[in-house]
XYZ file of C-alpha atoms in Angstrom:
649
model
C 61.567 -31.079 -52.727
C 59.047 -30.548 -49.889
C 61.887 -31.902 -47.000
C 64.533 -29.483 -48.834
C 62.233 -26.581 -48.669
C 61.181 -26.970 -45.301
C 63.721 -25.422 -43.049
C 63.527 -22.423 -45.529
C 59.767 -22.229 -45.299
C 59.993 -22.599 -41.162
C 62.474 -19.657 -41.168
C 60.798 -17.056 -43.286
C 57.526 -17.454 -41.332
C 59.760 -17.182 -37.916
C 60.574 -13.388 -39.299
C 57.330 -12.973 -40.229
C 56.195 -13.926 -37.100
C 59.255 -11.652 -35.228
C 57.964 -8.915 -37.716
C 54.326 -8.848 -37.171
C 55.648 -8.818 -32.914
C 57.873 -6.245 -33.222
C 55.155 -4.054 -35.216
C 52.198 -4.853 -32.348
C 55.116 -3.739 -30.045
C 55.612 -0.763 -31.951
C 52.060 0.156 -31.733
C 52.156 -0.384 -28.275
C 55.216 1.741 -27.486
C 53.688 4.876 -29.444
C 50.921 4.322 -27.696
C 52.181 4.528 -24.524
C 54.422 7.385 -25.704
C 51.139 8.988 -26.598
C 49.557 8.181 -23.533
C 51.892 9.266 -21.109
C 54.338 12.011 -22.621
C 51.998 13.682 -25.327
C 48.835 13.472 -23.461
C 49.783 12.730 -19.982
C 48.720 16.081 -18.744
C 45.166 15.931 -19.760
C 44.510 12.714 -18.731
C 45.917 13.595 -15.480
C 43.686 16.359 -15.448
C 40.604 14.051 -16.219
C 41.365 11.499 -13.604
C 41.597 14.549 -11.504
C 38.223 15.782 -12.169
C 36.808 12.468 -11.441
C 38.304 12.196 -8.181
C 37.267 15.905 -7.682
C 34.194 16.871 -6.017
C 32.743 20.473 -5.404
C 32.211 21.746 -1.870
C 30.142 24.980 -1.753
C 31.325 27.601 0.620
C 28.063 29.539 1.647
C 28.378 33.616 1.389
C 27.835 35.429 4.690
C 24.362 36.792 4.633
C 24.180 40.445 4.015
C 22.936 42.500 7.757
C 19.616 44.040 8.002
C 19.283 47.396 9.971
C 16.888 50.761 10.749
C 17.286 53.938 8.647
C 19.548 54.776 11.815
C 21.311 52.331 11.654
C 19.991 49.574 14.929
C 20.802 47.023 14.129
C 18.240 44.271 13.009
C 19.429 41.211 11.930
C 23.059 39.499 12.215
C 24.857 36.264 11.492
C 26.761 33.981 13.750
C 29.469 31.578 13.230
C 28.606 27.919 12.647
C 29.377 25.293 9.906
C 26.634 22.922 7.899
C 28.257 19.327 7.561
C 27.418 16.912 4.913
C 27.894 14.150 3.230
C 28.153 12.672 0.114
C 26.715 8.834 0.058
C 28.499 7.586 -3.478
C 32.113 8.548 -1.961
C 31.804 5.686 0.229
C 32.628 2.618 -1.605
C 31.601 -0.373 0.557
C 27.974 0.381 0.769
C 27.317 -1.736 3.916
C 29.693 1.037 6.262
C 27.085 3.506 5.724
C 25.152 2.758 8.890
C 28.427 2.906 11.009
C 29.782 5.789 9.561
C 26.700 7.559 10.148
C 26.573 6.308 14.063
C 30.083 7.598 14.214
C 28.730 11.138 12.883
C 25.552 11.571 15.228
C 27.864 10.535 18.176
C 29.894 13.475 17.512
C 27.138 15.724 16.648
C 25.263 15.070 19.405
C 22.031 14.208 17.488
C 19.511 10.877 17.496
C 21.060 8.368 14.957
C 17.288 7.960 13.405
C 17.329 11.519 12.366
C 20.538 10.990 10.607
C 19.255 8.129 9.140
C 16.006 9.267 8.052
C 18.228 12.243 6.031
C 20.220 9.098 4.117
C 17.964 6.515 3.686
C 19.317 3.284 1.482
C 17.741 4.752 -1.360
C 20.504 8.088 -1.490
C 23.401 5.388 -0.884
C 24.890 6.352 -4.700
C 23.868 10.045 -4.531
C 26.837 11.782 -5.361
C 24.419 15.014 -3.941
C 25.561 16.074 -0.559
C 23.282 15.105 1.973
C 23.050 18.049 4.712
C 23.616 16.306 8.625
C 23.800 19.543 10.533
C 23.584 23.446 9.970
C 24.886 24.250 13.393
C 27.779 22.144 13.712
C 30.731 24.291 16.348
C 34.401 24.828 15.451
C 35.334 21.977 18.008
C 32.924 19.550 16.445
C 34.833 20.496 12.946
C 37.918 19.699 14.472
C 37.249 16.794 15.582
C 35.987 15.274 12.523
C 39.194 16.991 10.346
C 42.176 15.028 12.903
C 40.234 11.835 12.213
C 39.167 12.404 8.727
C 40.032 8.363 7.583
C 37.120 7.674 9.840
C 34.562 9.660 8.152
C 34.513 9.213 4.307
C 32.580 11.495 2.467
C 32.119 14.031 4.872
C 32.235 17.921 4.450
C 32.024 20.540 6.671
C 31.279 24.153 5.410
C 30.629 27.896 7.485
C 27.296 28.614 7.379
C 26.183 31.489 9.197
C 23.381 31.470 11.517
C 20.893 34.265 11.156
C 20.121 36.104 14.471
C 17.065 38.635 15.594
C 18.243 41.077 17.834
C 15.056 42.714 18.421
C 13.621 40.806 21.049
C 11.687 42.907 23.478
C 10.104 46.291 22.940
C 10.032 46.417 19.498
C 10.004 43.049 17.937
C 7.071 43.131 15.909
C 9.276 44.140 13.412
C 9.773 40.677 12.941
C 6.863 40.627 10.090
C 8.705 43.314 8.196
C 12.016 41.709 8.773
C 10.740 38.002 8.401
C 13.055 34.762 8.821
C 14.994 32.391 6.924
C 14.848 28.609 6.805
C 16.064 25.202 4.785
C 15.037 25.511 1.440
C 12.143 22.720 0.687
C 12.642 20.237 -2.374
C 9.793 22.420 -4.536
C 11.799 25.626 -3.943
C 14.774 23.690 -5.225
C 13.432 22.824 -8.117
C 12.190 26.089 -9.085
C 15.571 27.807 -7.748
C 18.230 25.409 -8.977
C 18.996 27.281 -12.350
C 18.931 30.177 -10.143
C 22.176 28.679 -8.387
C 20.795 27.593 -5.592
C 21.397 23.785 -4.170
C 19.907 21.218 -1.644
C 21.777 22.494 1.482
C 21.185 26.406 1.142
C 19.056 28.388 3.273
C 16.247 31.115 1.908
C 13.992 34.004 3.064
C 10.904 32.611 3.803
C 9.000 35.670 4.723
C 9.045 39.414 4.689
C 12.449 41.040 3.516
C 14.307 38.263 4.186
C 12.045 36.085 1.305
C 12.001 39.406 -0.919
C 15.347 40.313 -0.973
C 16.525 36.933 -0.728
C 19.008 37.313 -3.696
C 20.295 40.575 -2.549
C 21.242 39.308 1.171
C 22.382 35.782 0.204
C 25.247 36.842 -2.128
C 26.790 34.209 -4.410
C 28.022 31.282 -3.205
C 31.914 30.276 -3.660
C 33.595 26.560 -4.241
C 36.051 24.556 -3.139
C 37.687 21.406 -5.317
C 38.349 18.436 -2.940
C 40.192 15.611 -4.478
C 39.659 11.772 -3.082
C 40.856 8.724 -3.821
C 39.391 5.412 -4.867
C 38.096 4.990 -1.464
C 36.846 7.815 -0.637
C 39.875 9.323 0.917
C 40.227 13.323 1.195
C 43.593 13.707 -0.745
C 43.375 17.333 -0.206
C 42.186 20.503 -1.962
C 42.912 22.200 -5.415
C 43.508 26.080 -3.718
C 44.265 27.314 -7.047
C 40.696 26.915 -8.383
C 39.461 28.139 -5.208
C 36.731 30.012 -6.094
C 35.781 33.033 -3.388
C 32.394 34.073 -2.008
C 30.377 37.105 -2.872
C 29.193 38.214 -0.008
C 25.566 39.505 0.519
C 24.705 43.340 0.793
C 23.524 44.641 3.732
C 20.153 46.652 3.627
C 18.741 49.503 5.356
C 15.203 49.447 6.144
C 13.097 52.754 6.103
C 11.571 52.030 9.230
C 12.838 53.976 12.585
C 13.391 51.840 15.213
C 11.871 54.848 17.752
C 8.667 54.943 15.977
C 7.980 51.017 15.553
C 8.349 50.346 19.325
C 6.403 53.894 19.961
C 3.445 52.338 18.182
C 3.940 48.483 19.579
C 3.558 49.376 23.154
C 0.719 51.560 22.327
C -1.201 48.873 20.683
C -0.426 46.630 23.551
C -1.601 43.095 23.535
C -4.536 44.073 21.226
C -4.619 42.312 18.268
C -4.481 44.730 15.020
C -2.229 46.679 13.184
C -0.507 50.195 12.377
C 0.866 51.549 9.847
C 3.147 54.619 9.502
C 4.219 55.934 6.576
C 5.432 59.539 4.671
C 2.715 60.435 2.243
C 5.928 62.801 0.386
C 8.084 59.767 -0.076
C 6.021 56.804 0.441
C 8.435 54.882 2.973
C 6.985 53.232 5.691
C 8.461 54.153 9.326
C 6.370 51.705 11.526
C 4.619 48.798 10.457
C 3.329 47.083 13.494
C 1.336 43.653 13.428
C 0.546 42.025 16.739
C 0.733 39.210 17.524
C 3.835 38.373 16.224
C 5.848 34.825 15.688
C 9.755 34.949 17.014
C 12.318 33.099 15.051
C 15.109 33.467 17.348
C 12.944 30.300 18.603
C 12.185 27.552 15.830
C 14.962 25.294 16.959
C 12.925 24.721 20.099
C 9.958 22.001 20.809
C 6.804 22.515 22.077
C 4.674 26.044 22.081
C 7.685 27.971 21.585
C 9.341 26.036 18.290
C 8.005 26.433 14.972
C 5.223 24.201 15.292
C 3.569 25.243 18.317
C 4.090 28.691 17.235
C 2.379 27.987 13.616
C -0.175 26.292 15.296
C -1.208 29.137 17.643
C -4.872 30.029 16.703
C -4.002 34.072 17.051
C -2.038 33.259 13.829
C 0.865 35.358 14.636
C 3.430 34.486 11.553
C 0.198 36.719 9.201
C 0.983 40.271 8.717
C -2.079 41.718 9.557
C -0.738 45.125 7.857
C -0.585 43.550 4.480
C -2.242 39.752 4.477
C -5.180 40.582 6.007
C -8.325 42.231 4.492
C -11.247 43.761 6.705
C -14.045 46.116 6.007
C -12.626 49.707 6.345
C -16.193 51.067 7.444
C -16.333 54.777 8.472
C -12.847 55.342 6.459
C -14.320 54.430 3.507
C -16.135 57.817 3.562
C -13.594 59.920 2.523
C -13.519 57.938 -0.618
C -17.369 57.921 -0.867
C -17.683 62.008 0.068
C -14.911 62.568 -2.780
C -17.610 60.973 -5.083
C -19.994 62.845 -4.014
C -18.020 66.427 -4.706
C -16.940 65.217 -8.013
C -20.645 64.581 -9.491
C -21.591 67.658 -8.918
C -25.082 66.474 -8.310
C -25.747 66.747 -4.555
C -24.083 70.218 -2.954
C -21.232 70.372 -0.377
C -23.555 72.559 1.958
C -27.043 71.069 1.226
C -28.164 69.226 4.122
C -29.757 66.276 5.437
C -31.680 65.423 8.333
C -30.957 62.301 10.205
C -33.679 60.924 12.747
C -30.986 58.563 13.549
C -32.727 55.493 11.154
C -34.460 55.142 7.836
C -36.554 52.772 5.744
C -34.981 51.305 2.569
C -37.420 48.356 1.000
C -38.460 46.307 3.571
C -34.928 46.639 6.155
C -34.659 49.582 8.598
C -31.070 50.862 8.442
C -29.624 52.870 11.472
C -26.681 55.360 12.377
C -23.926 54.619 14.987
C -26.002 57.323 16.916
C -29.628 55.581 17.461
C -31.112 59.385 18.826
C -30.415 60.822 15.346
C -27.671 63.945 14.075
C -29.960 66.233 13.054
C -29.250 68.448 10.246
C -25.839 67.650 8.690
C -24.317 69.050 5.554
C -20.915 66.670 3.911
C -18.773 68.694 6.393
C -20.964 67.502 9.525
C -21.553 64.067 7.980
C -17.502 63.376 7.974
C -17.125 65.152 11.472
C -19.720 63.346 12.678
C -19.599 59.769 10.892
C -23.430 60.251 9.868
C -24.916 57.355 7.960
C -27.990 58.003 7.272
C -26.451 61.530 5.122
C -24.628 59.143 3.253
C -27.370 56.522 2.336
C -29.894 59.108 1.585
C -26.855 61.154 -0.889
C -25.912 57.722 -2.227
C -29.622 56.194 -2.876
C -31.252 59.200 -4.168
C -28.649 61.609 -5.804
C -24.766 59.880 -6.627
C -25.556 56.274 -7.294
C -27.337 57.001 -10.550
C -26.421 57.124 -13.915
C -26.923 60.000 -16.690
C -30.727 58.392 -17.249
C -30.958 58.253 -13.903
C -30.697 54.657 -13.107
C -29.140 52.950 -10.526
C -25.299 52.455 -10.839
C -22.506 52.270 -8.388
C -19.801 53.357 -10.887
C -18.846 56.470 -9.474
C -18.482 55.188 -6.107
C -16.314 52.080 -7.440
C -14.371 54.303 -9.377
C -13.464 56.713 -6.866
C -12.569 54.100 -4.594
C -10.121 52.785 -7.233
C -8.852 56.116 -7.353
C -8.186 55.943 -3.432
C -6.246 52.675 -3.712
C -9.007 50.133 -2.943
C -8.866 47.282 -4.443
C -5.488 47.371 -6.188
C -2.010 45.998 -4.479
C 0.487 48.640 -3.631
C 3.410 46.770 -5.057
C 5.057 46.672 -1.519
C 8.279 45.161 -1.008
C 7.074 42.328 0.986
C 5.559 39.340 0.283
C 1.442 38.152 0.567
C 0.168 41.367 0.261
C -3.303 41.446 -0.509
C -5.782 43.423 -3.015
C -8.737 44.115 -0.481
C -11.774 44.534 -3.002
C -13.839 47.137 -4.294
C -17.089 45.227 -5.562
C -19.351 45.755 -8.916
C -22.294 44.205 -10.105
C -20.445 42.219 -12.366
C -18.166 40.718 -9.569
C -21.070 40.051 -7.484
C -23.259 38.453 -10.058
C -19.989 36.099 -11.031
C -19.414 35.590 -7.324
C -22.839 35.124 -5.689
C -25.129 34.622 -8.845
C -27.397 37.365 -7.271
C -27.903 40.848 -8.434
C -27.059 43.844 -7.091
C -29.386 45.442 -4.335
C -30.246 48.650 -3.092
C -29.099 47.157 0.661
C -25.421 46.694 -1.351
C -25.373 50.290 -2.429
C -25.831 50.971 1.129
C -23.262 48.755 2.792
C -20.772 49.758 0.305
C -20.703 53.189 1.026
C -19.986 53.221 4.844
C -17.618 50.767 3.863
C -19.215 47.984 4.657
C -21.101 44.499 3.013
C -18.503 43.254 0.542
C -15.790 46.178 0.850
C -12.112 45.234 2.306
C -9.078 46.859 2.268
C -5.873 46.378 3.950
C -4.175 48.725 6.771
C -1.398 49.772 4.417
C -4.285 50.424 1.934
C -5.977 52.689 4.512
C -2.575 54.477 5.110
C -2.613 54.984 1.395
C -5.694 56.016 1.093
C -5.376 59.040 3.532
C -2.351 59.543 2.000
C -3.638 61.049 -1.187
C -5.360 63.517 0.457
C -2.341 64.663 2.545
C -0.738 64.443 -1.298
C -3.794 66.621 -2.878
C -3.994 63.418 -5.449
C -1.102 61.621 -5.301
C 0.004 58.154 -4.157
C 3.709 57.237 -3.862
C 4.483 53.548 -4.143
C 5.165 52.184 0.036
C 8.121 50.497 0.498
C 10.410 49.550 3.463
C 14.076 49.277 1.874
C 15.834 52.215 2.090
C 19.006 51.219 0.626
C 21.412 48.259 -0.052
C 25.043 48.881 0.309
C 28.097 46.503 -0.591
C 29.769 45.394 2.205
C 33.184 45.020 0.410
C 32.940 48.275 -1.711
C 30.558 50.618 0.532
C 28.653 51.392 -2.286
C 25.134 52.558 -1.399
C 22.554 52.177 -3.660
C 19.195 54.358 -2.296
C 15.165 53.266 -3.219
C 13.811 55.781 -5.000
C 10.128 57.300 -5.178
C 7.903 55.996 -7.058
C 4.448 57.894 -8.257
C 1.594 54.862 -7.623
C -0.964 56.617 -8.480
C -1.947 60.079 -9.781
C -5.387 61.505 -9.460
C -7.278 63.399 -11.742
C -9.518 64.758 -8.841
C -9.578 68.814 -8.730
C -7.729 70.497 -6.162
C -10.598 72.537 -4.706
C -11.816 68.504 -3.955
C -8.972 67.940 -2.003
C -8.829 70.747 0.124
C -12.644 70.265 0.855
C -12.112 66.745 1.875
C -8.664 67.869 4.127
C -11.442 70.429 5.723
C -13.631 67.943 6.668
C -10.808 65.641 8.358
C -9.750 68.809 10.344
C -13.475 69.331 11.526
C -13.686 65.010 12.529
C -10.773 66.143 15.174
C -11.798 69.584 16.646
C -15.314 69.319 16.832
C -16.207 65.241 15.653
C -15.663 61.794 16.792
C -11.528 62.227 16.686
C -12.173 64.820 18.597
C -9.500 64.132 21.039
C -6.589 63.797 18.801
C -5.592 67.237 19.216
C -2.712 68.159 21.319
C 0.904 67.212 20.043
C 0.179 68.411 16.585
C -2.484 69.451 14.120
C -4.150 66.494 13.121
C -6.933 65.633 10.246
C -8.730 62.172 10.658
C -11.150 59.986 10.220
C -12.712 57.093 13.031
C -14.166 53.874 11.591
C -16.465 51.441 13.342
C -16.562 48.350 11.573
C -20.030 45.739 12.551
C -18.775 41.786 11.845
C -22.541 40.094 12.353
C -21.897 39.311 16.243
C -23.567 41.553 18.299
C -21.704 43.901 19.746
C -18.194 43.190 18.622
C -17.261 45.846 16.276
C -13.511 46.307 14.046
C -12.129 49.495 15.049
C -9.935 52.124 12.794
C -8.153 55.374 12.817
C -6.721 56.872 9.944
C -4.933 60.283 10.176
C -2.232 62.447 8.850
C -0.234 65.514 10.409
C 0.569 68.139 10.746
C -2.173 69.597 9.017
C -1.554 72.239 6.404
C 2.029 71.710 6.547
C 4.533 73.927 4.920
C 6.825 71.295 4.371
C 5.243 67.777 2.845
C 8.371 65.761 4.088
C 7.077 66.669 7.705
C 4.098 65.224 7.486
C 3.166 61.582 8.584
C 0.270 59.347 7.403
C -1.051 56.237 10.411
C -3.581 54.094 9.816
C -4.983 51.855 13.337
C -6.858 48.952 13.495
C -8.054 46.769 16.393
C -9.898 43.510 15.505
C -12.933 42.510 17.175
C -12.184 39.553 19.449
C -14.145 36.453 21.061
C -14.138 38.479 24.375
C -16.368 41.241 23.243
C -14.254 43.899 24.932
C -14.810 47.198 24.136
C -11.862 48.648 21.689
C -13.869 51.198 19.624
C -12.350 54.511 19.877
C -9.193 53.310 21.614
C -7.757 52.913 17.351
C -7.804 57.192 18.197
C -6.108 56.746 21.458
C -3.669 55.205 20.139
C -3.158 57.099 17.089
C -2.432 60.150 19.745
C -0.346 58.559 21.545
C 2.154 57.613 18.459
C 1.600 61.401 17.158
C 2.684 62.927 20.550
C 5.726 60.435 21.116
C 6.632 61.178 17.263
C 6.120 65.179 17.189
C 7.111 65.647 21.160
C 10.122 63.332 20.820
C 8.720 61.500 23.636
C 8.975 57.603 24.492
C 5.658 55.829 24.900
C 6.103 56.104 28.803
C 6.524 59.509 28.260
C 3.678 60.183 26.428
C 1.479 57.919 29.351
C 3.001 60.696 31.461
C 1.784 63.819 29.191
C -1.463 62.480 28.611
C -3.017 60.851 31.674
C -4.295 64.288 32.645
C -6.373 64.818 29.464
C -7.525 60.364 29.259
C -7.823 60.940 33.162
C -8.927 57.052 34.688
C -10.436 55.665 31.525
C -7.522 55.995 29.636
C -6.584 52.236 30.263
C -9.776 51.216 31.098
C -11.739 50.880 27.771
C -15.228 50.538 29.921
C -15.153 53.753 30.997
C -14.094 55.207 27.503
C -16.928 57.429 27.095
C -19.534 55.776 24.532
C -20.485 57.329 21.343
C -23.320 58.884 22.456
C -21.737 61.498 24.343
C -20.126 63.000 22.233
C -21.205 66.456 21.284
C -21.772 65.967 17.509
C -20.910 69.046 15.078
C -23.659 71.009 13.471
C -22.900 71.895 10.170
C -20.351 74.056 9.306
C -19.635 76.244 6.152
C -16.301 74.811 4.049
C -13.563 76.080 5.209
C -13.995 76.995 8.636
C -11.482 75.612 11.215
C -13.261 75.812 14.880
C-alpha cells in the first residue's frame, strides 16, 4: 500500500513545493513592482536627500554710509571654503587631502589641521578653511574637484573701512565684524545663523547685525558614495536676501571737524541735535582700525587689543567719569525749584571754607567774592554751591539732612539712566543715594558726600553722551529726545527707505521760567565767565568743568555747550559735549575742552574746515593757542560779579 502510494505522495508535495515557490516569487515580483514603478519616485527622492548636502550661500552685507551719503563701509569679493569631514569615506586621506588644500591656499598645514582635528573626522558640519579664498584659488580647486572630496567653496564678502585718515574715529560708531565664536553660535543658531558666518562685533555693525547681514540662501549639492560632487539640484536653489544698507545720522564734515580738533588727546565729543536727538559727531580717540586685524604684531588684533590706551572702548558711551563743574546746571536747577534759597541772594566766597574737620576750597584759591546763582554758574564758584547745598537745599521738610532733591533733579537731567542708544556697552554713569552707598560701602552718608556730589564730584559719573543730553534739555526747555545714530535703512533691491523716528526720552516737569533762568546763566559762563572765549562764530551758552582724580595736579577736563542761543528755529541748534582725560604726563588740558568746543562751532556755523578755522582763530588764541602752557591759568580770568536774571552783557 505504502510502495503504491508513494509516487503519488512524492508528486503532490512536488506541486506543493512548485506552489509555495511560485507564491514567494509572487511576493517578490509585487514587491519589486512596488518598489520600483509605484514608489520609485520617492525613494529616488530619499536616496537623493541622503546624498544631498546643503551649501549656504552668504548674503552680501548691506553698505554703511553718512547722512550725505560718504560712503562708510563696503564689501569686497572673496569666497569662504570648507569642508565637510564625514563626506570623505576612507578616514585615513584626511591628512593628505588637507595638505593638498593648504598648498593651494597658501596657508601652514598645522592651522588647517588644528581647524579638523581627528575628533571632527565624521562631522557632517562644514568645517570653515579660509574666508578669503580668490577666484583663481576657486578655480583651481573646481577643474580638479576628484582631488578634493568634501570641499565647498562659497562668496563671502569681505567687509572694508574706507575711512582711514582724517576722520576714522568713526570707527567706534561704525564698529567691525568678525567669525562668530562657538558661544555666539549657540545662542544664535535658532536665529539662523551657522558655524562659518560672520557677525557685528561692535558698534552698528553688532547692533544692526540682522539688518546688514540679510538672510542667507542654499544650494543642494548631490555626492556619491565616495564623496564625489555629482552636481547641483538648481531647481531648489534657494536665493539670498541681501542685507539693507543704512544711513548713519552722523555728517562726515562734522566728525573729522571735531577729530582733528581733539588731536592726539585722549577724550571724547559728542555732537548731537537737541530737536531731533541724532547724533552728528561722535568722536572717541584713540581709536582701534579694523582694516588691520589680519595683520601680526602691534598692528593685528592682538597687539591692537593689547594697547594700554585701550582704543577698541568708546569713550563716548563705555566710559564713565565725574562730570564736575557740569554737574551744576543740574544742581542750580535744584536749587530754583525748592524755592528755598533765592536766584539773586548772594554768597560770599573767601575762596575756602570749614565743613567738620576738612577745609574745602574753590578752583580760585583768592576767593569770588559776592556771587548770586547767576555769578556762581558764570563763574564755577564752589564754595556758593556748598554753602546753598549744606545749609538751605539739602534738607528735608523737618529740616534734616537729605540729598533727594539733588538726586532727583539729576535723574531728571539724564544722570544715571542709559539713553537707549543704538550702540552697544553703553553705560548708566550713577547718581548716588544713601541707600546705594550704605549697600555699596557699608558707611553712611556724610556731609563731605553732600559736598562732592554737588560739583559733581565723589561718587558722581556720567558719560559724554549723557553730558550732551544733559545740556540738551535745557536747549529743549525740558525735554530729552532719545540719541541715536541710524538715520535710515533702505532695501537695496526695492529702494525702500525706512527713516528713525524721534523719540521723547524724557519729559520734564521743571517750569519754564526754570529753564530760561538756567539758559541765562549759560549765556553769562561765555560772555563774562570761564567760557568766556567761546564767542565768535555763533551765540553760544556753556558750561566748563574741571574734574580733580586724587593725583595732584592732573585734572579731567569738560565743555558742554549748545548754539545758537535763543534760536528761532530749534532744528538749528547743536548740543557738544568735550572731554579730555587726565593723563600720566600731567600736561595741562584744562580749558583746552572750550578751545576745542570753538573750534567745532566755528567750522560748523562758518562752514569752515578745521584748517580753516586754525586760520580764523589764531589771531584771537594768538601763541598759546597750541601751546597749552601758556593757556592763561584760571586765575586770570576776570570773574563776573553778580548780575540780575536776565541780563545779557
Amino acid at each position: 500500500m505504502s510502495s503504491i502510494n508513494t509516487p503519488r505522495l512524492i508528486q503532490k508535495r512536488g506541486y506543493i513545493v512548485l506552489a509555495f515557490t511560485a507564491a514567494i516569487c509572487c511576493v517578490f515580483i509585487i514587491k519589486l513592482f512596488n518598489l520600483q514603478i509605484i514608489k520609485g519616485s520617492l525613494y529616488e527622492t530619499q536616496a537623493k536627500r541622503v546624498s544631498e548636502h546643503i551649501v549656504n550661500v552668504p548674503a552680501q552685507r548691506g553698505l554703511i554710509y553718512d547722512r550725505n551719503g560718504e560712503l562708510l563701509a563696503s564689501n569686497s569679493e572673496l569666497f569662504s571654503v570648507s569642508i565637510i569631514p564625514a563626506e570623505i569615506i576612507d578616514k585615513k586621506e584626511i591628512p593628505q587631502i588637507l595638505s593638498r588644500v593648504a598648498k593651494v591656499l597658501n596657508v601652514p598645514f598645522a592651522a588647517i589641521e588644528y581647524k579638523v582635528n581627528p575628533t571632527l573626522y565624521s562631522s557632517r558640519v562644514p568645517i570653515e578653511l579660509s574666508k578669503e579664498a580668490t577666484l583663481d584659488k576657486i578655480t583651481y580647486f573646481s577643474t580638479r574637484i576628484d582631488d578634493f572630496p568634501g570641499l565647498y567653496w562659497a562668496s563671502k564678502p569681505k567687509r572694508n573701512y574706507l575711512v582711514t585718515g582724517s576722520g576714522k574715529t568713526i570707527n567706534h560708531v561704525i564698529g567691525y565684524i568678525g567669525d562668530i565664536t562657538t558661544e555666539e553660535l549657540q545662542i544664535l543658531y535658532n536665529q539662523g545663523y551657522t558655524a562659518t558666518d560672520s557677525i557685528g562685533k561692535s558698534g552698528i555693525e553688532h547692533y544692526a547685525d540682522r539688518i546688514l547681514r540679510g538672510k542667507s540662501g542654499q544650494r543642494f549639492v548631490t555626492v556619491d558614495a565616495v564623496g564625489r560632487r555629482l552636481g547641483e539640484n538648481e531647481q531648489a536653489f534657494i536665493t539670498p536676501t541681501n542685507g539693507k544698507n543704512i544711513e548713519l545720522t552722523i555728517d562726515m564734515r562734522i566728525q573729522r571737524l571735531a577729530e582733528e580738533a581733539l588731536g592726539k588727546r585722549r577724550g571724547s565729543i559728542v555732537i548731537l541735535k537737541p530737536a531731533s536727538g541724532e547724533i552728528l559727531a561722535m568722536v572717541s580717540y584713540p581709536v582701534f582700525n579694523a582694516n588691520l586685524f589680519g595683520m601680526k604684531g602691534k598692528q593685528g588684533f592682538t597687539g591692537q587689543a593689547l594697547d594700554p590706551a585701550f582704543p577698541f572702548i568708546n569713550r563716548a558711551i563705555s566710559a564713565e567719569y565725574p562730570p564736575a563743574s557740569t554737574f551744576k546746571v543740574a544742581m542750580a536747577a535744584a536749587i530754583l525749584e525748592s524755592g528755598l534759597y533765592p536766584a539773586n541772594k548772594e554768597v560770599f566766597c573767601s575762596g575756602s571754607m570749614i565743613v567738620g574737620n576738612m577745609r574745602f576750597r574753590c578752583h580760585l584759591r583768592s576767593g569770588h567774592g559776592w556771587q548770586n546763582l547767576n555769578a556762581a554758574i558764570a563763574n564755577s564758584c564752589n564754595i556758593y554751591f556748598w554753602t546753598v547745598a549744606k545749609d538751605y537745599v539739602a534738607r528735608d521738610e523737618n529740616g534734616r539732612s537729605s540729598i533727594d532733591r539733588f538726586t532727583q533733579m539729576a535723574a531728571d537731567f539724564g544722570y544715571g539712566h542709559l539713553t537707549g542708544i543704538d550702540l552697544p556697552g553703553e553705560k548708566s554713569g550713577l547718581v548716588p543715594t544713601k541707600e546705594w552707598k550704605e549697600e555699596t560701602y557699608h558707611a553712611p552718608w556724610s556731609g563731605g558726600d553732600t559736598m562732592n556730589m554737588v560739583i559733581g564730584q565723589g561718587f558722581v559719573l556720567s558719560t559724554v553722551l549723557q553730558a550732551a543730553d544733559a545740556i540738551s534739555i535745557v536747549a529743549n526747555e525740558g525735554v530729552i529726545y532719545r540719541p541715536h545714530t541710524i538715520r535710515a535703512t533702505v532695501d537695496p533691491d526695492t529702494g525702500v527707505r525706512t527713516e528713525t523716528t524721534r523719540e521723547v526720552l524724557h519729559r520734564s516737569n521743571i517750569k519754564k521760567e526754570t529753564w530760561k533762568k538756567l539758559q541765562s546763566y549759560l549765556r553769562s559762563a561765555v560772555l563774562h565767565g570761564t567760557a568766556w572765549m567761546l564767542n565768535r562764530a555763533v551765540a553760544a551758552a556753556g558750561k566748563t568743568g574741571t574734574a580733580e582724580i586724587g593725583i595732584t595736579g592732573s585734572y579731567h577736563d569738560w565743555f558742554v555747550a549748545y548754539a545758537p542761543y535763543n534760536s528761532s528755529n530749534p532744528d538749528d541748534m547743536v548740543a557738544i559735549a568735550v572731554f579730555l582725560e587726565a593723563n600720566e604726563r600731567n600736561e595741562r588740558y584744562e580749558w583746552w575742552s572750550t578751545k576745542i568746543a570753538d573750534m567745532i562751532l566755528q567750522g560748523i556755523f562758518a562752514n569752515q574746515t578745521y584748517s580753516e578755522v586754525v586760520r580764523t582763530l589764531q589771531p584771537w588764541y594768538m601763541n598759546w593757542r597750541a601751546v597749552p602752557e601758556l593757556t592763561p591759568p584760571p586765575e586770570s580770568i576776570q570773574y563776573v560779579q553778580p548780575i540780575a536774571i536776565g541780563e545779557d552783557n
